[in-house]
mmCIF file of C-alpha atoms in Angstrom:
data_model
loop_
_atom_site.group_PDB
_atom_site.id
_atom_site.type_symbol
_atom_site.label_atom_id
_atom_site.label_comp_id
_atom_site.label_asym_id
_atom_site.label_seq_id
_atom_site.Cartn_x
_atom_site.Cartn_y
_atom_site.Cartn_z
ATOM 1 C CA MET A 1 0.000 0.000 0.000
ATOM 2 C CA LYS A 2 1.519 3.290 -1.177
ATOM 3 C CA PHE A 3 -1.504 5.606 -1.444
ATOM 4 C CA CYS A 4 -4.680 6.203 0.558
ATOM 5 C CA SER A 5 -7.612 4.431 -1.116
ATOM 6 C CA ASN A 6 -9.925 7.128 0.260
ATOM 7 C CA CYS A 7 -8.120 10.327 -0.830
ATOM 8 C CA ALA A 8 -5.148 9.244 -3.038
ATOM 9 C CA GLN A 9 -2.494 10.924 -0.858
ATOM 10 C CA PRO A 10 0.649 8.945 0.111
ATOM 11 C CA VAL A 11 0.284 6.815 3.256
ATOM 12 C CA ALA A 12 2.774 6.604 6.112
ATOM 13 C CA VAL A 13 3.522 3.576 8.297
ATOM 14 C CA ARG A 14 3.294 4.377 11.988
ATOM 15 C CA VAL A 15 1.527 3.410 15.225
ATOM 16 C CA PRO A 16 -1.733 5.403 15.428
ATOM 17 C CA ASP A 17 -2.706 7.063 18.732
ATOM 18 C CA GLY A 18 -4.196 4.502 21.107
ATOM 19 C CA ASP A 19 -2.948 1.596 18.999
ATOM 20 C CA HIS A 20 0.047 -0.700 19.567
ATOM 21 C CA LEU A 21 1.050 -1.832 16.056
ATOM 22 C CA PRO A 22 2.312 0.031 12.976
ATOM 23 C CA ARG A 23 -0.463 0.647 10.411
ATOM 24 C CA TYR A 24 -0.810 2.338 7.047
ATOM 25 C CA VAL A 25 -2.065 5.778 8.041
ATOM 26 C CA CYS A 26 -3.172 8.665 5.836
ATOM 27 C CA ASP A 27 -2.155 11.989 7.362
ATOM 28 C CA ALA A 28 -4.260 13.860 4.801
ATOM 29 C CA CYS A 29 -7.692 12.382 5.584
ATOM 30 C CA GLY A 30 -6.884 10.559 8.822
ATOM 31 C CA MET A 31 -7.897 7.111 7.634
ATOM 32 C CA VAL A 32 -6.138 4.061 9.108
ATOM 33 C CA HIS A 33 -5.841 1.156 6.663
ATOM 34 C CA TYR A 34 -5.748 -2.060 8.677
ATOM 35 C CA GLN A 35 -4.304 -5.253 7.204
ATOM 36 C CA ASN A 36 -5.798 -8.491 8.526
ATOM 37 C CA PRO A 37 -5.448 -12.208 7.783
ATOM 38 C CA LYS A 38 -7.475 -13.603 4.910
ATOM 39 C CA LEU A 39 -9.589 -16.739 5.116
ATOM 40 C CA VAL A 40 -9.060 -19.601 2.674
ATOM 41 C CA VAL A 41 -11.896 -22.135 2.724
ATOM 42 C CA GLY A 42 -11.935 -25.611 1.262
ATOM 43 C CA CYS A 43 -12.947 -29.223 1.716
ATOM 44 C CA VAL A 44 -11.892 -32.841 1.275
ATOM 45 C CA PRO A 45 -14.646 -34.302 -0.922
ATOM 46 C CA GLU A 46 -15.102 -38.058 -0.573
ATOM 47 C CA ALA A 47 -16.928 -40.124 -3.190
ATOM 48 C CA ASP A 48 -19.270 -42.971 -2.238
ATOM 49 C CA ASP A 49 -16.465 -45.493 -2.860
ATOM 50 C CA GLY A 50 -14.167 -43.705 -0.354
ATOM 51 C CA ARG A 51 -11.892 -42.094 -2.948
ATOM 52 C CA ILE A 52 -10.956 -38.423 -2.555
ATOM 53 C CA LEU A 53 -11.313 -35.701 -5.164
ATOM 54 C CA LEU A 54 -8.054 -33.923 -6.000
ATOM 55 C CA CYS A 55 -7.334 -31.095 -8.458
ATOM 56 C CA LYS A 56 -4.096 -30.355 -10.316
ATOM 57 C CA ARG A 57 -3.571 -26.599 -10.214
ATOM 58 C CA ALA A 58 -3.646 -24.686 -13.512
ATOM 59 C CA ILE A 59 -2.584 -21.416 -11.859
ATOM 60 C CA GLU A 60 0.232 -20.084 -9.721
ATOM 61 C CA PRO A 61 1.225 -20.477 -6.984
ATOM 62 C CA ARG A 62 2.149 -24.169 -7.189
ATOM 63 C CA LEU A 63 0.964 -24.691 -10.766
ATOM 64 C CA GLY A 64 0.978 -28.407 -11.632
ATOM 65 C CA TYR A 65 0.732 -29.541 -8.006
ATOM 66 C CA TRP A 66 -2.262 -31.273 -6.430
ATOM 67 C CA THR A 67 -4.756 -29.793 -4.007
ATOM 68 C CA VAL A 68 -8.266 -30.195 -2.664
ATOM 69 C CA PRO A 69 -10.851 -27.583 -3.691
ATOM 70 C CA ALA A 70 -10.045 -24.399 -1.730
ATOM 71 C CA GLY A 71 -9.716 -20.667 -2.231
ATOM 72 C CA PHE A 72 -10.234 -17.217 -0.770
ATOM 73 C CA MET A 73 -13.512 -16.757 1.072
ATOM 74 C CA GLU A 74 -15.735 -14.058 -0.462
ATOM 75 C CA ASN A 75 -17.776 -11.404 1.316
ATOM 76 C CA GLY A 76 -21.409 -12.424 1.786
ATOM 77 C CA GLU A 77 -20.846 -16.163 2.094
ATOM 78 C CA THR A 78 -20.274 -18.578 4.977
ATOM 79 C CA THR A 79 -17.161 -20.731 5.262
ATOM 80 C CA GLN A 80 -19.247 -23.711 4.136
ATOM 81 C CA ASP A 81 -20.681 -21.739 1.198
ATOM 82 C CA GLY A 82 -17.137 -20.896 0.155
ATOM 83 C CA ALA A 83 -15.927 -24.493 0.312
ATOM 84 C CA ARG A 84 -18.954 -25.547 -1.754
ATOM 85 C CA ARG A 85 -18.341 -22.788 -4.300
ATOM 86 C CA GLU A 86 -14.666 -23.694 -4.674
ATOM 87 C CA SER A 87 -15.601 -27.343 -5.280
ATOM 88 C CA TRP A 88 -17.796 -26.221 -8.126
ATOM 89 C CA GLU A 89 -15.290 -23.750 -9.584
ATOM 90 C CA GLU A 90 -12.242 -25.993 -9.432
ATOM 91 C CA ALA A 91 -13.751 -29.432 -9.947
ATOM 92 C CA LEU A 92 -17.300 -28.899 -11.295
ATOM 93 C CA ALA A 93 -18.339 -30.956 -8.294
ATOM 94 C CA ARG A 94 -21.456 -30.611 -6.186
ATOM 95 C CA VAL A 95 -20.579 -31.419 -2.594
ATOM 96 C CA GLU A 96 -22.342 -31.654 0.740
ATOM 97 C CA ILE A 97 -20.202 -29.983 3.393
ATOM 98 C CA SER A 98 -20.094 -31.826 6.712
ATOM 99 C CA SER A 99 -17.877 -31.446 9.782
ATOM 100 C CA LEU A 100 -14.990 -29.092 10.443
ATOM 101 C CA LEU A 101 -11.701 -30.852 9.672
ATOM 102 C CA ALA A 102 -8.843 -28.379 10.078
ATOM 103 C CA VAL A 103 -7.942 -24.793 10.904
ATOM 104 C CA VAL A 104 -4.441 -23.963 9.690
ATOM 105 C CA HIS A 105 -2.759 -20.676 10.589
ATOM 106 C CA VAL A 106 -0.404 -19.882 7.708
ATOM 107 C CA LEU A 107 1.528 -17.118 9.405
ATOM 108 C CA HIS A 108 3.977 -16.261 6.616
ATOM 109 C CA ALA A 109 1.059 -15.674 4.231
ATOM 110 C CA ASP A 110 -1.284 -13.921 6.710
ATOM 111 C CA GLN A 111 -3.914 -16.555 5.984
ATOM 112 C CA VAL A 112 -6.182 -18.864 7.965
ATOM 113 C CA HIS A 113 -7.192 -22.012 6.075
ATOM 114 C CA VAL A 114 -10.474 -23.610 7.165
ATOM 115 C CA MET A 115 -11.083 -27.116 5.790
ATOM 116 C CA PHE A 116 -14.229 -29.234 6.005
ATOM 117 C CA ARG A 117 -15.108 -32.835 5.327
ATOM 118 C CA ALA A 118 -17.458 -33.178 2.347
ATOM 119 C CA ARG A 119 -19.344 -35.768 0.323
ATOM 120 C CA LEU A 120 -19.201 -35.735 -3.458
ATOM 121 C CA LEU A 121 -22.827 -35.725 -4.625
ATOM 122 C CA ASP A 122 -23.967 -37.778 -7.602
ATOM 123 C CA GLY A 123 -20.381 -38.892 -8.376
ATOM 124 C CA GLN A 124 -19.971 -36.236 -11.073
ATOM 125 C CA PHE A 125 -17.007 -33.900 -11.500
ATOM 126 C CA GLY A 126 -14.956 -32.206 -14.196
ATOM 127 C CA VAL A 127 -12.029 -29.921 -14.850
ATOM 128 C CA GLY A 128 -12.709 -26.361 -13.657
ATOM 129 C CA ALA A 129 -11.015 -23.278 -15.144
ATOM 130 C CA GLU A 130 -8.323 -23.201 -12.451
ATOM 131 C CA SER A 131 -7.478 -26.915 -12.797
ATOM 132 C CA LEU A 132 -5.415 -28.916 -15.304
ATOM 133 C CA GLU A 133 -6.828 -32.262 -14.203
ATOM 134 C CA VAL A 134 -9.271 -33.526 -11.586
ATOM 135 C CA LYS A 135 -9.419 -37.122 -10.339
ATOM 136 C CA LEU A 136 -10.550 -39.435 -7.571
ATOM 137 C CA CYS A 137 -7.712 -41.014 -5.580
ATOM 138 C CA SER A 138 -7.747 -43.928 -3.186
ATOM 139 C CA GLU A 139 -5.642 -43.452 -0.060
ATOM 140 C CA ALA A 140 -2.765 -45.344 -1.764
ATOM 141 C CA GLU A 141 -2.992 -43.181 -4.874
ATOM 142 C CA ILE A 142 -2.625 -39.774 -3.199
ATOM 143 C CA PRO A 143 0.449 -38.036 -4.726
ATOM 144 C CA TRP A 144 1.992 -36.996 -1.398
ATOM 145 C CA ALA A 145 5.182 -35.684 -2.980
ATOM 146 C CA ASP A 146 3.213 -33.382 -5.260
ATOM 147 C CA ILE A 147 0.693 -31.816 -2.880
ATOM 148 C CA ALA A 148 0.565 -28.054 -3.490
ATOM 149 C CA PHE A 149 0.389 -26.712 0.064
ATOM 150 C CA ARG A 150 1.321 -27.815 3.570
ATOM 151 C CA SER A 151 -2.169 -26.978 4.797
ATOM 152 C CA VAL A 152 -3.659 -29.384 2.236
ATOM 153 C CA ASP A 153 -1.175 -32.100 3.218
ATOM 154 C CA PHE A 154 -2.177 -31.559 6.860
ATOM 155 C CA ALA A 155 -5.890 -31.688 6.088
ATOM 156 C CA LEU A 156 -5.589 -34.853 3.984
ATOM 157 C CA ARG A 157 -3.508 -36.674 6.609
ATOM 158 C CA ARG A 158 -5.853 -35.774 9.466
ATOM 159 C CA TYR A 159 -8.823 -36.717 7.280
ATOM 160 C CA LEU A 160 -7.464 -40.191 6.578
ATOM 161 C CA GLU A 161 -6.289 -40.762 10.155
ATOM 162 C CA ASP A 162 -9.671 -39.793 11.579
ATOM 163 C CA ARG A 163 -11.498 -41.912 9.006
ATOM 164 C CA GLY A 164 -9.294 -44.843 9.967
ATOM 165 C CA HIS A 165 -10.296 -44.357 13.586
ATOM 166 C CA GLY A 166 -13.970 -43.795 12.783
ATOM 167 C CA VAL A 167 -13.965 -40.278 14.277
ATOM 168 C CA GLU A 168 -14.511 -36.739 12.985
ATOM 169 C CA GLN A 169 -12.375 -34.393 15.018
ATOM 170 C CA HIS A 170 -11.156 -30.922 14.122
ATOM 171 C CA HIS A 171 -7.461 -30.080 14.168
ATOM 172 C CA PHE A 172 -5.622 -26.787 14.637
ATOM 173 C CA THR A 173 -2.088 -26.241 13.438
ATOM 174 C CA THR A 174 0.291 -23.416 12.583
ATOM 175 C CA ILE A 175 2.658 -23.201 9.626
ATOM 176 C CA ASP A 176 5.298 -20.490 9.671
ATOM 177 C CA PHE A 177 7.917 -20.374 6.925
ATOM 178 C CA ARG A 178 9.375 -17.222 8.493
ATOM 179 C CA LYS A 179 10.847 -19.286 11.321
ATOM 180 C CA PRO A 180 13.705 -21.112 9.523
ATOM 181 C CA GLN A 181 14.942 -17.770 8.156
ATOM 182 C CA GLU A 182 15.195 -16.383 11.652
ATOM 183 C CA HIS A 183 17.723 -19.104 12.473
ATOM 184 C CA HIS A 184 20.120 -17.659 9.905
ATOM 185 C CA ARG A 185 20.291 -14.186 11.451
ATOM 186 C CA MET B 1 -12.324 2.388 -1.909
ATOM 187 C CA LYS B 2 -12.055 5.314 -4.329
ATOM 188 C CA PHE B 3 -8.389 5.277 -5.387
ATOM 189 C CA CYS B 4 -5.798 2.617 -6.186
ATOM 190 C CA SER B 5 -3.537 2.068 -3.173
ATOM 191 C CA ASN B 6 -0.721 1.138 -5.572
ATOM 192 C CA CYS B 7 -0.788 4.077 -8.031
ATOM 193 C CA ALA B 8 -3.352 6.642 -6.671
ATOM 194 C CA GLN B 9 -5.519 6.602 -9.810
ATOM 195 C CA PRO B 10 -9.331 6.232 -9.423
ATOM 196 C CA VAL B 11 -10.577 2.649 -9.259
ATOM 197 C CA ALA B 12 -13.537 1.206 -11.165
ATOM 198 C CA VAL B 13 -15.911 -1.527 -10.004
ATOM 199 C CA ARG B 14 -16.245 -4.332 -12.552
ATOM 200 C CA VAL B 15 -15.832 -8.071 -13.033
ATOM 201 C CA PRO B 16 -12.199 -8.721 -14.036
ATOM 202 C CA ASP B 17 -11.440 -11.137 -16.900
ATOM 203 C CA GLY B 18 -11.702 -14.726 -15.711
ATOM 204 C CA ASP B 19 -13.496 -13.704 -12.521
ATOM 205 C CA HIS B 20 -17.193 -13.914 -11.630
ATOM 206 C CA LEU B 21 -17.700 -11.097 -9.101
ATOM 207 C CA PRO B 22 -17.355 -7.299 -9.282
ATOM 208 C CA ARG B 23 -14.051 -6.057 -7.818
ATOM 209 C CA TYR B 24 -12.276 -2.753 -7.332
ATOM 210 C CA VAL B 25 -10.016 -2.650 -10.395
ATOM 211 C CA CYS B 26 -7.367 -0.091 -11.330
ATOM 212 C CA ASP B 27 -7.305 0.423 -15.067
ATOM 213 C CA ALA B 28 -4.091 2.458 -14.784
ATOM 214 C CA CYS B 29 -1.815 -0.155 -13.173
ATOM 215 C CA GLY B 30 -4.022 -3.245 -13.583
ATOM 216 C CA MET B 31 -4.237 -4.126 -9.900
ATOM 217 C CA VAL B 32 -7.350 -5.872 -8.600
ATOM 218 C CA HIS B 33 -8.205 -4.949 -4.999
ATOM 219 C CA TYR B 34 -10.054 -7.887 -3.455
ATOM 220 C CA GLN B 35 -12.267 -7.402 -0.396
ATOM 221 C CA ASN B 36 -12.567 -10.419 1.897
ATOM 222 C CA PRO B 37 -14.197 -11.195 5.245
ATOM 223 C CA LYS B 38 -12.282 -10.223 8.363
ATOM 224 C CA LEU B 39 -11.725 -12.517 11.327
ATOM 225 C CA VAL B 40 -12.772 -11.470 14.808
ATOM 226 C CA VAL B 41 -11.301 -13.688 17.534
ATOM 227 C CA GLY B 42 -12.342 -13.928 21.148
ATOM 228 C CA CYS B 43 -13.009 -16.174 24.115
ATOM 229 C CA VAL B 44 -15.305 -16.852 27.051
ATOM 230 C CA PRO B 45 -12.941 -16.767 30.056
ATOM 231 C CA GLU B 46 -14.137 -18.770 33.048
ATOM 232 C CA ALA B 47 -12.754 -18.202 36.539
ATOM 233 C CA ASP B 48 -12.062 -21.071 38.929
ATOM 234 C CA ASP B 49 -15.402 -20.461 40.637
ATOM 235 C CA GLY B 50 -17.313 -20.850 37.346
ATOM 236 C CA ARG B 51 -18.057 -17.161 36.826
ATOM 237 C CA ILE B 52 -17.495 -15.618 33.406
ATOM 238 C CA LEU B 53 -15.473 -12.514 32.613
ATOM 239 C CA LEU B 54 -17.438 -9.777 30.830
ATOM 240 C CA CYS B 55 -16.352 -6.340 29.627
ATOM 241 C CA LYS B 56 -18.481 -3.201 29.228
ATOM 242 C CA ARG B 57 -17.446 -1.541 25.978
ATOM 243 C CA ALA B 58 -15.849 1.914 26.154
ATOM 244 C CA ILE B 59 -15.831 2.311 22.367
ATOM 245 C CA GLU B 60 -18.296 2.223 19.494
ATOM 246 C CA PRO B 61 -19.980 0.234 18.155
ATOM 247 C CA ARG B 62 -22.248 -0.716 21.071
ATOM 248 C CA LEU B 63 -20.563 1.526 23.638
ATOM 249 C CA GLY B 64 -21.875 0.720 27.126
ATOM 250 C CA TYR B 65 -22.961 -2.806 26.222
ATOM 251 C CA TRP B 66 -21.376 -6.006 27.519
ATOM 252 C CA THR B 67 -19.140 -8.403 25.625
ATOM 253 C CA VAL B 68 -16.526 -11.081 26.074
ATOM 254 C CA PRO B 69 -12.935 -10.214 25.096
ATOM 255 C CA ALA B 70 -12.821 -10.214 21.276
ATOM 256 C CA GLY B 71 -11.453 -8.165 18.410
ATOM 257 C CA PHE B 72 -9.968 -8.159 14.941
ATOM 258 C CA MET B 73 -7.315 -10.807 14.366
ATOM 259 C CA GLU B 74 -3.900 -9.341 13.485
ATOM 260 C CA ASN B 75 -1.444 -10.533 10.862
ATOM 261 C CA GLY B 76 1.244 -12.794 12.320
ATOM 262 C CA GLU B 77 -0.837 -14.351 15.074
ATOM 263 C CA THR B 78 -2.992 -17.469 15.408
ATOM 264 C CA THR B 79 -6.693 -17.333 16.288
ATOM 265 C CA GLN B 80 -5.782 -18.465 19.810
ATOM 266 C CA ASP B 81 -3.027 -15.820 20.065
ATOM 267 C CA GLY B 82 -5.577 -13.201 19.086
ATOM 268 C CA ALA B 83 -8.142 -14.315 21.671
ATOM 269 C CA ARG B 84 -5.395 -14.266 24.323
ATOM 270 C CA ARG B 85 -4.231 -10.794 23.248
ATOM 271 C CA GLU B 86 -7.760 -9.379 23.329
ATOM 272 C CA SER B 87 -8.269 -10.744 26.855
ATOM 273 C CA TRP B 88 -5.205 -8.853 27.942
ATOM 274 C CA GLU B 89 -6.084 -5.625 26.097
ATOM 275 C CA GLU B 90 -9.733 -5.433 27.135
ATOM 276 C CA ALA B 91 -9.658 -7.041 30.574
ATOM 277 C CA LEU B 92 -5.981 -7.123 31.682
ATOM 278 C CA ALA B 93 -6.612 -10.852 32.034
ATOM 279 C CA ARG B 94 -4.197 -13.690 31.383
ATOM 280 C CA VAL B 95 -6.149 -16.626 29.958
ATOM 281 C CA GLU B 96 -5.467 -20.161 28.826
ATOM 282 C CA ILE B 97 -7.304 -20.788 25.572
ATOM 283 C CA SER B 98 -8.914 -24.210 25.297
ATOM 284 C CA SER B 99 -11.449 -25.678 22.876
ATOM 285 C CA LEU B 100 -13.210 -24.094 19.918
ATOM 286 C CA LEU B 101 -16.651 -22.850 20.992
ATOM 287 C CA ALA B 102 -18.264 -21.028 18.081
ATOM 288 C CA VAL B 103 -17.806 -19.877 14.497
ATOM 289 C CA VAL B 104 -20.275 -17.130 13.618
ATOM 290 C CA HIS B 105 -20.649 -15.843 10.057
ATOM 291 C CA VAL B 106 -21.728 -12.212 10.372
ATOM 292 C CA LEU B 107 -22.729 -11.699 6.762
ATOM 293 C CA HIS B 108 -23.876 -8.070 6.948
ATOM 294 C CA ALA B 109 -20.509 -7.060 8.412
ATOM 295 C CA ASP B 110 -18.320 -9.324 6.234
ATOM 296 C CA GLN B 111 -16.874 -10.868 9.374
ATOM 297 C CA VAL B 112 -16.261 -14.350 10.762
ATOM 298 C CA HIS B 113 -16.195 -14.484 14.564
ATOM 299 C CA VAL B 114 -14.204 -17.355 16.091
ATOM 300 C CA MET B 115 -14.759 -17.894 19.806
ATOM 301 C CA PHE B 116 -12.896 -20.207 22.172
ATOM 302 C CA ARG B 117 -13.425 -21.466 25.673
ATOM 303 C CA ALA B 118 -10.773 -20.123 28.082
ATOM 304 C CA ARG B 119 -9.677 -20.272 31.689
ATOM 305 C CA LEU B 120 -8.891 -17.099 33.619
ATOM 306 C CA LEU B 121 -5.426 -17.607 35.081
ATOM 307 C CA ASP B 122 -4.546 -16.443 38.590
ATOM 308 C CA GLY B 123 -7.982 -14.837 39.076
ATOM 309 C CA GLN B 124 -6.656 -11.372 38.196
ATOM 310 C CA PHE B 125 -8.218 -8.891 35.811
ATOM 311 C CA GLY B 126 -8.717 -5.148 35.362
ATOM 312 C CA VAL B 127 -10.228 -2.506 33.130
ATOM 313 C CA GLY B 128 -8.467 -2.319 29.740
ATOM 314 C CA ALA B 129 -8.366 0.841 27.610
ATOM 315 C CA GLU B 130 -11.354 -0.247 25.499
ATOM 316 C CA SER B 131 -13.520 -1.133 28.516
ATOM 317 C CA LEU B 132 -15.559 0.947 30.983
ATOM 318 C CA GLU B 133 -15.928 -1.876 33.477
ATOM 319 C CA VAL B 134 -14.891 -5.540 33.725
ATOM 320 C CA LYS B 135 -16.505 -8.063 36.045
ATOM 321 C CA LEU B 136 -17.090 -11.735 36.758
ATOM 322 C CA CYS B 137 -20.703 -12.889 36.329
ATOM 323 C CA SER B 138 -22.420 -16.032 37.477
ATOM 324 C CA GLU B 139 -24.829 -17.558 34.961
ATOM 325 C CA ALA B 140 -27.729 -15.762 36.715
ATOM 326 C CA GLU B 141 -25.910 -12.419 36.618
ATOM 327 C CA ILE B 142 -25.264 -12.260 32.866
ATOM 328 C CA PRO B 143 -26.911 -9.061 31.523
ATOM 329 C CA TRP B 144 -28.628 -10.748 28.575
ATOM 330 C CA ALA B 145 -30.565 -7.623 27.573
ATOM 331 C CA ASP B 146 -27.346 -5.622 27.335
ATOM 332 C CA ILE B 147 -25.049 -7.947 25.407
ATOM 333 C CA ALA B 148 -23.275 -5.975 22.681
ATOM 334 C CA PHE B 149 -23.402 -8.410 19.775
ATOM 335 C CA ARG B 150 -25.502 -11.354 18.635
ATOM 336 C CA SER B 151 -22.355 -13.432 18.115
ATOM 337 C CA VAL B 152 -21.417 -12.911 21.773
ATOM 338 C CA ASP B 153 -24.943 -13.813 22.897
ATOM 339 C CA PHE B 154 -24.696 -16.990 20.785
ATOM 340 C CA ALA B 155 -21.272 -17.899 22.174
ATOM 341 C CA LEU B 156 -22.332 -17.338 25.786
ATOM 342 C CA ARG B 157 -25.517 -19.391 25.415
ATOM 343 C CA ARG B 158 -23.751 -22.314 23.744
ATOM 344 C CA TYR B 159 -20.994 -22.106 26.356
ATOM 345 C CA LEU B 160 -23.443 -22.393 29.242
ATOM 346 C CA GLU B 161 -25.553 -25.086 27.565
ATOM 347 C CA ASP B 162 -22.512 -27.218 26.830
ATOM 348 C CA ARG B 163 -21.146 -26.704 30.333
ATOM 349 C CA GLY B 164 -24.506 -27.793 31.714
ATOM 350 C CA HIS B 165 -24.266 -30.981 29.672
ATOM 351 C CA GLY B 166 -20.606 -31.571 30.486
ATOM 352 C CA VAL B 167 -19.539 -31.386 26.828
ATOM 353 C CA GLU B 168 -17.319 -29.093 24.733
ATOM 354 C CA GLN B 169 -18.742 -28.944 21.243
ATOM 355 C CA HIS B 170 -18.212 -26.294 18.591
ATOM 356 C CA HIS B 171 -21.141 -24.510 17.004
ATOM 357 C CA PHE B 172 -21.550 -22.809 13.640
ATOM 358 C CA THR B 173 -24.158 -20.183 12.970
ATOM 359 C CA THR B 174 -24.918 -17.363 10.553
ATOM 360 C CA ILE B 175 -26.234 -13.891 11.370
ATOM 361 C CA ASP B 176 -27.481 -11.747 8.505
ATOM 362 C CA PHE B 177 -29.084 -8.383 9.253
ATOM 363 C CA ARG B 178 -29.479 -7.787 5.505
ATOM 364 C CA LYS B 179 -32.319 -10.317 5.412
ATOM 365 C CA PRO B 180 -35.095 -8.390 7.251
ATOM 366 C CA GLN B 181 -34.485 -5.387 4.955
ATOM 367 C CA GLU B 182 -35.019 -7.554 1.914
ATOM 368 C CA HIS B 183 -38.537 -8.280 3.159
ATOM 369 C CA HIS B 184 -39.405 -4.582 2.888
ATOM 370 C CA ARG B 185 -38.563 -4.285 -0.803
#
């Protein structure tokens, strides 16, 4: 952020009065432009035969790697709405969202990923605009070495573990790629 | 948003190529400015005697009404970190965050409220800068008519219900103040 989106004057970075963190502040109109984490919502869709729907990404980041349907939550929708919408957009799949699976704090990206369990309805799917390929994978067929994101790897592993134990828990975790760099200081 | 925060030129509202929703777009530098829901994180802190810590708001919105510690999640923290930070800022209370209590989609405000159960450590608390008064309430003492937000009312009710049943579930709900207005069209 270089300019105030309200009045077009340059913004400064400083701690506003009564605050405790540096913000983008406009000294011309007085507006404070807060930056907050973004929500990414998605799901692990399971077909009636137990296989899981995966999508090969057609866009950066991680083009060519595999993911479950997930993307930025939009204003005006619930987290479940968003996961359902992403399943349609990325995999032309109608899904029924069920229990909460994972909440992943991705600190280096200022994102919170919220993943649900889901059931693939009517067994139909296709290749959405943001995908190169979409397929159903048995547990043994999951391409672990080519999963696009750590949060997706986490969600898939917890999903399969819980399914193996006949439970549906939710799991919190934190991923922070800033940490290894700090070791080199 | 009136001006591009990258180049200070006026922004337009239109559906970008390959997208499906109207966005703030800068035709000068090409940047698309997405607007996404913000996370509010908080907790219901319980003291060793079972009473719950409530704060009377010193700031708008809902100045003078009662809430649990909660506020906008910051970049670089987890949802639990944020709930812990807000407890300190609003009630000078050190808390131990425990299980997930509620996820409330506040559609008219483009917010997702995430509430946890928490334990008030060492029994100490005080009046933070954003509070007029902070106190411990038994179940019978909760000022239900003067609770600041529907999401807080929801979280408190589910908290007490679950405690009564000896369980710790999590609860999703959606609040949408846009809906009644639609009926008047």
